[in-house]
Coordinates of N, CA, C and O in Angstrom, one line a residue:
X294 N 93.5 79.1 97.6 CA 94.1 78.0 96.8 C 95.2 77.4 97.6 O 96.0 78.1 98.2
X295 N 95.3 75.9 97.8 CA 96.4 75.1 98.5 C 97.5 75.2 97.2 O 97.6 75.8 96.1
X296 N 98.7 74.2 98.3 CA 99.6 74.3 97.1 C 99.6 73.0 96.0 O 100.2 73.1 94.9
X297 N 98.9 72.1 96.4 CA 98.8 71.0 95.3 C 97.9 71.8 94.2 O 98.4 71.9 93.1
X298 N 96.7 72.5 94.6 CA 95.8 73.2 93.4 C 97.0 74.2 92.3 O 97.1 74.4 91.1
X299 N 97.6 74.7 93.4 CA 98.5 75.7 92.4 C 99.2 75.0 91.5 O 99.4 75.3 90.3
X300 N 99.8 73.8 92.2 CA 100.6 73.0 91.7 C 100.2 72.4 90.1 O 100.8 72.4 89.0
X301 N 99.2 72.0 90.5 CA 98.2 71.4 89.2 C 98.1 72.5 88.0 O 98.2 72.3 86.8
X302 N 97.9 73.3 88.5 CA 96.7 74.1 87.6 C 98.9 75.0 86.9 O 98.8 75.4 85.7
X303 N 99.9 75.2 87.3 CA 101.0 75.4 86.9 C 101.1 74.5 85.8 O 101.2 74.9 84.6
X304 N 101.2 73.3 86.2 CA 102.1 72.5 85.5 C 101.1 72.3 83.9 O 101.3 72.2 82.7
X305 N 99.9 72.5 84.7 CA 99.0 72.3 83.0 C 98.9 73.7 82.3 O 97.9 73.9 81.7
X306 N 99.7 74.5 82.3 CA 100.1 75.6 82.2 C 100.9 75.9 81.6 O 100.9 76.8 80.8
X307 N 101.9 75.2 82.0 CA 103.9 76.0 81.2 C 104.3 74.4 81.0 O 104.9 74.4 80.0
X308 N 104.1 73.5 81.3 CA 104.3 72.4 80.6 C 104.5 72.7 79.1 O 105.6 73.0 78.6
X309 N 103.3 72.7 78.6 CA 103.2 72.7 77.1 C 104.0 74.4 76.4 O 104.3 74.4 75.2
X310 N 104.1 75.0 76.9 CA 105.4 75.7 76.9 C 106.5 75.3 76.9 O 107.3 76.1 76.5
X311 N 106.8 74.2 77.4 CA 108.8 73.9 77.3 C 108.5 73.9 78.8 O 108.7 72.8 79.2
X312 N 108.1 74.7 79.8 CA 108.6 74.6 81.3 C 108.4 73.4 82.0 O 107.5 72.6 81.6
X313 N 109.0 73.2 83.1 CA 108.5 72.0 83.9 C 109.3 72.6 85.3 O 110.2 73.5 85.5
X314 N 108.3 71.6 86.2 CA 108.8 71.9 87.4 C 110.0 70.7 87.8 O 110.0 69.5 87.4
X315 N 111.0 71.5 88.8 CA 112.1 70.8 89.1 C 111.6 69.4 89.6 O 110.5 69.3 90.1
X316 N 112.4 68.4 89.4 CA 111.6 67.0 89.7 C 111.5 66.8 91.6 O 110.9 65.9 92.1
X317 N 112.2 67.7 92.2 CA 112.6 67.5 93.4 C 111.1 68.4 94.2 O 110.9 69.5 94.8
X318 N 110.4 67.2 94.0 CA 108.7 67.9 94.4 C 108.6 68.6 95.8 O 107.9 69.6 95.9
X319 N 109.2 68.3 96.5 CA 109.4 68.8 97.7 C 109.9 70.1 97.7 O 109.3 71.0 98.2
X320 N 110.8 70.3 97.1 CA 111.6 72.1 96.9 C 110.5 72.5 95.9 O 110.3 73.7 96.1
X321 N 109.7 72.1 94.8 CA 109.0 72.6 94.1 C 107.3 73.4 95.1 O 106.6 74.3 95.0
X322 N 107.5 72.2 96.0 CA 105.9 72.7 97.2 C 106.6 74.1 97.9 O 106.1 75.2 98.0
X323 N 108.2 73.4 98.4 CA 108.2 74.8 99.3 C 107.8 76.3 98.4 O 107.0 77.2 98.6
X324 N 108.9 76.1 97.2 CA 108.8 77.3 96.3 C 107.0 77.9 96.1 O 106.6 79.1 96.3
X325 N 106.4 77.0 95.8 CA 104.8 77.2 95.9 C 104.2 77.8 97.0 O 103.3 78.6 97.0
X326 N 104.8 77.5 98.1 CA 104.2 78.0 99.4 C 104.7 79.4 99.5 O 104.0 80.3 100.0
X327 N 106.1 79.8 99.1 CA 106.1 81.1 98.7 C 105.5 82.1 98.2 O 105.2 83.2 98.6
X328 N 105.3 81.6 97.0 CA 104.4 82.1 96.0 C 103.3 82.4 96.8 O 103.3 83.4 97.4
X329 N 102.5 81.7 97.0 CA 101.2 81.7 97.7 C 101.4 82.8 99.1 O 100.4 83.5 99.5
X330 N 102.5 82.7 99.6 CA 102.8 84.0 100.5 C 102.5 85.2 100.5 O 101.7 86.0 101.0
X331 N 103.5 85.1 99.2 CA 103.9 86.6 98.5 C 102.4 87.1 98.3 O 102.0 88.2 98.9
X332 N 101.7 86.4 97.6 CA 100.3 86.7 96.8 C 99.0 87.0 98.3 O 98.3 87.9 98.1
X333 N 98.9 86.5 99.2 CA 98.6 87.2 100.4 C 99.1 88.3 100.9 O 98.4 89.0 101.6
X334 N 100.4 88.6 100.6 CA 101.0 89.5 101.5 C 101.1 90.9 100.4 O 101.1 92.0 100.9
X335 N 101.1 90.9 99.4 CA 101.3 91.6 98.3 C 99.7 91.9 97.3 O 99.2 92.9 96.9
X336 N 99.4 90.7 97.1 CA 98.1 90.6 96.4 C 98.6 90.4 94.8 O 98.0 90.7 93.8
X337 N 100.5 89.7 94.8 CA 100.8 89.1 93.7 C 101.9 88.2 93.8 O 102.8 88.1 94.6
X338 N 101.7 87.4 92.6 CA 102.8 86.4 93.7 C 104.3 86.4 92.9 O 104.6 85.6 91.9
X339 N 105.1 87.3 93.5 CA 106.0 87.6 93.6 C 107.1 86.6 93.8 O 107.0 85.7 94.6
X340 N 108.2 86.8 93.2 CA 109.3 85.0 93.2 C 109.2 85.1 94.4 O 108.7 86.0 95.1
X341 N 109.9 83.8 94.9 CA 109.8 84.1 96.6 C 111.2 84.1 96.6 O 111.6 84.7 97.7
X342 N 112.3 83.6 95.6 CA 113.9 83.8 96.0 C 114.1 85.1 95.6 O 115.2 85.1 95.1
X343 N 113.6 86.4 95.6 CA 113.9 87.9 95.8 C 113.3 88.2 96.5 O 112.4 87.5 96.9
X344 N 113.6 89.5 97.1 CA 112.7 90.6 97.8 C 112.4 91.0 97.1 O 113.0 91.5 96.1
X345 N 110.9 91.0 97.5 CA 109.9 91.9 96.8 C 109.5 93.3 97.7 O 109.5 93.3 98.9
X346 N 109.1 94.3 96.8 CA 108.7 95.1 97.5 C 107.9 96.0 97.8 O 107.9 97.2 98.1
X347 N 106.9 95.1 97.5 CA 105.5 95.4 97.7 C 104.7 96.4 96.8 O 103.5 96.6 96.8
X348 N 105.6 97.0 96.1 CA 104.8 97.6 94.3 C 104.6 97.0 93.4 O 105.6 96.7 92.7
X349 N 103.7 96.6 93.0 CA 103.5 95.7 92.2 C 104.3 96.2 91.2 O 105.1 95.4 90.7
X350 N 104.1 97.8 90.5 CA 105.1 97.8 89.2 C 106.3 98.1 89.4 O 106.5 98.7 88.4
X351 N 107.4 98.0 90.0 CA 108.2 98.0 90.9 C 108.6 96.4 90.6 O 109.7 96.1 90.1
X352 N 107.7 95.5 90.9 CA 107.9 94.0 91.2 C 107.4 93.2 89.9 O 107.4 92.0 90.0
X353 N 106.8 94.1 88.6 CA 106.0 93.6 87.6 C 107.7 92.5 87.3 O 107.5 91.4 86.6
X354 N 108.3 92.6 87.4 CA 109.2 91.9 86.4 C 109.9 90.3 87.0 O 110.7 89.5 86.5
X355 N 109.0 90.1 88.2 CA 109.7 89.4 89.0 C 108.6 88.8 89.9 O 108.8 88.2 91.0
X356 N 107.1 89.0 88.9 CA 105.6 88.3 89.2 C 106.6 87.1 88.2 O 107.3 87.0 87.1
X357 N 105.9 85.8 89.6 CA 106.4 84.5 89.0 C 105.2 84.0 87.6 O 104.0 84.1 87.7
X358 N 106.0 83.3 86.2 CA 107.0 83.2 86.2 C 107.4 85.1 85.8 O 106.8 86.0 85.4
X359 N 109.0 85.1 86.3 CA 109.3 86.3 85.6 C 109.7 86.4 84.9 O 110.2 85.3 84.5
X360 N 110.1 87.7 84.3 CA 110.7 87.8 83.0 C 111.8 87.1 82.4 O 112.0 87.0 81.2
X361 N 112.7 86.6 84.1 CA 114.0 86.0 83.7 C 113.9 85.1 83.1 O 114.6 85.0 82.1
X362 N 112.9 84.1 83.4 CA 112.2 82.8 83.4 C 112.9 82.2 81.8 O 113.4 81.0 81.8
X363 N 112.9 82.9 80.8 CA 112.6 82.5 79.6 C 114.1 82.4 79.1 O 114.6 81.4 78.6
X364 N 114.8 83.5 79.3 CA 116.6 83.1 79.0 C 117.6 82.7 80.2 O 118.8 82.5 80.0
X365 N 116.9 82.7 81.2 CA 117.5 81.6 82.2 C 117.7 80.2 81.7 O 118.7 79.7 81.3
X366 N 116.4 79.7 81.7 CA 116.0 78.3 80.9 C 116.6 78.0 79.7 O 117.1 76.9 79.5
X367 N 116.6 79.0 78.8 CA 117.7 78.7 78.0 C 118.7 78.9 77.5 O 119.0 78.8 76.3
X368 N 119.4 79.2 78.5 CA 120.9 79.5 79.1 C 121.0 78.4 79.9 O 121.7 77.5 79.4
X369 N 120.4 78.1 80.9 CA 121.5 77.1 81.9 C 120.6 76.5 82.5 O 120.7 76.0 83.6
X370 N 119.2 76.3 81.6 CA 118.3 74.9 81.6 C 117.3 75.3 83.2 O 116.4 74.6 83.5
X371 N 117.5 76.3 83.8 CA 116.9 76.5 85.1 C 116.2 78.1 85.0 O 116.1 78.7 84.0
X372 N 115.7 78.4 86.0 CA 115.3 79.6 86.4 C 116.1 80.2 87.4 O 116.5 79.2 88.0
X373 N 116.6 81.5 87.9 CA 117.0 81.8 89.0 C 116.7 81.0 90.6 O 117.5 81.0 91.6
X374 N 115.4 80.4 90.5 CA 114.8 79.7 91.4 C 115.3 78.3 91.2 O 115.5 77.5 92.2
X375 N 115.5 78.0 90.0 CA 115.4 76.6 89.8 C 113.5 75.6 90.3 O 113.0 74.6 90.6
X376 N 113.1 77.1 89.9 CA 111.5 76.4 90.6 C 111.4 75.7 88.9 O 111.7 74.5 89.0
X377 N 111.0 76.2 87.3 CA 110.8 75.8 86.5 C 112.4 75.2 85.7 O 113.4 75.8 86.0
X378 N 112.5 74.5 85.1 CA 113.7 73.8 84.7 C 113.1 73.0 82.9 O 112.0 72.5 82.6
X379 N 113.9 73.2 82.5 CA 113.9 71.9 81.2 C 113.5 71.1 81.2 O 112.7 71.2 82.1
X380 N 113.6 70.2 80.7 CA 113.2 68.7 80.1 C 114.8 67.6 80.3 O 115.0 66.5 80.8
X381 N 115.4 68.5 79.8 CA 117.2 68.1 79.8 C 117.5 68.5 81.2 O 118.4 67.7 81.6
X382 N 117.1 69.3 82.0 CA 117.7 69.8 83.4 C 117.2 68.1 84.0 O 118.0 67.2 84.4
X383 N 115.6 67.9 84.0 CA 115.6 67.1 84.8 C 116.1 66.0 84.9 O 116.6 65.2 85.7
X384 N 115.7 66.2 83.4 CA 116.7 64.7 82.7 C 118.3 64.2 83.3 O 118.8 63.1 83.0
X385 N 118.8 65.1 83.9 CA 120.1 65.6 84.1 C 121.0 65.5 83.0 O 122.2 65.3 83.2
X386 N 120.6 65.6 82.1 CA 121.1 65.9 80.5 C 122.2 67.2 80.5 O 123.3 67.1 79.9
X387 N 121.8 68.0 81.1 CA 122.9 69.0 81.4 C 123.3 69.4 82.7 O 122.6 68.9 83.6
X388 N 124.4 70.3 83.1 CA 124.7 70.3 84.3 C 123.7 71.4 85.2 O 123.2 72.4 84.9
X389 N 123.8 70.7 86.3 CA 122.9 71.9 87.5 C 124.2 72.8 87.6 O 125.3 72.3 87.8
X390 N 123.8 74.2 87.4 CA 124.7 75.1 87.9 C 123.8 76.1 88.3 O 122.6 76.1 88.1
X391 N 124.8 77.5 89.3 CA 123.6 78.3 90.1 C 123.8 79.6 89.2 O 124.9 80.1 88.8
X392 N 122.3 79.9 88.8 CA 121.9 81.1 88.1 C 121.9 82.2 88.1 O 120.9 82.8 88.5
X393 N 123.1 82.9 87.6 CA 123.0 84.3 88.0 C 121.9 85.2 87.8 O 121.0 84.9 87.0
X394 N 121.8 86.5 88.7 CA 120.9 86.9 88.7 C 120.7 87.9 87.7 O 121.6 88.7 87.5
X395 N 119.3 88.0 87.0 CA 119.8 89.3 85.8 C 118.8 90.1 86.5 O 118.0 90.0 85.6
X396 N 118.2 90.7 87.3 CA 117.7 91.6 87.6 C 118.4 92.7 87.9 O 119.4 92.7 88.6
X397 N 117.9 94.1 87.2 CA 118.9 95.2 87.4 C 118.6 95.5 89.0 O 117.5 95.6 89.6
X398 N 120.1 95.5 89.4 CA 120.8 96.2 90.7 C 119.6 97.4 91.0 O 119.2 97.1 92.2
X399 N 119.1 98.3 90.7 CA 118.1 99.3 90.5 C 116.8 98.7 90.4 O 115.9 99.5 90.5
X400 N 116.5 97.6 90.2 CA 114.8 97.8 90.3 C 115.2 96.6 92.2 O 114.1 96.5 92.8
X401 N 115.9 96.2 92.6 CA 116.1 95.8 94.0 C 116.5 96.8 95.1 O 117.6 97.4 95.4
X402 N 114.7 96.8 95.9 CA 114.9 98.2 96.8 C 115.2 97.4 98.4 O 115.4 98.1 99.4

């Protein structure tokens, strides 16, 4: 899979969930090319802004989207990545600010 197919086949995907991808298509491809990394390198596609490490269950929580995904977005309109964002984010309806991380200290090896 290229990254426009992924790209496509995402957005008709979590769109209609509330998600969207950051408008800034360019940081949205690189983020994709990660993904697509990870998923060769791992055999899942793992966020690309953490280290992963290479267990999948170990890493279940942090297969994109991850678990953060959902009270990131609605807390501070972004994901950890800022790869998925609001409607209001892009809109710039609210402020871009950087996302702390909630992943427990303990599942990062």
């Amino acid at each position: 899979m290229n990254v426009e197919d992924l790209y496509e086949k995402l957005r008709s995907i979590q769109e209609p969930k509330g998600y969207y991808f950051n408008k800034d298509k360019d940081f949205v491809f690189e983020l994709l090319r990660g993904l697509l990394e990870n998923k060769q390198r791992y055999g899942y596609m793992a966020c690309p802004c953490r280290l992963a490490s290479g267990d999948r269950e170990n890493d279940a929580d942090i297969i994109c989207p991850c678990v953060y995904r959902e009270p990131d977005v609605r807390e501070y309109g972004a994901c950890y990545c800022h790869l998925y964002v609001s409607k209001e984010w892009n809109e710039d309806k609210i402020p871009h600010v950087a996302v702390p991380e909630r992943r427990p200290p303990e599942k990062i090896k």
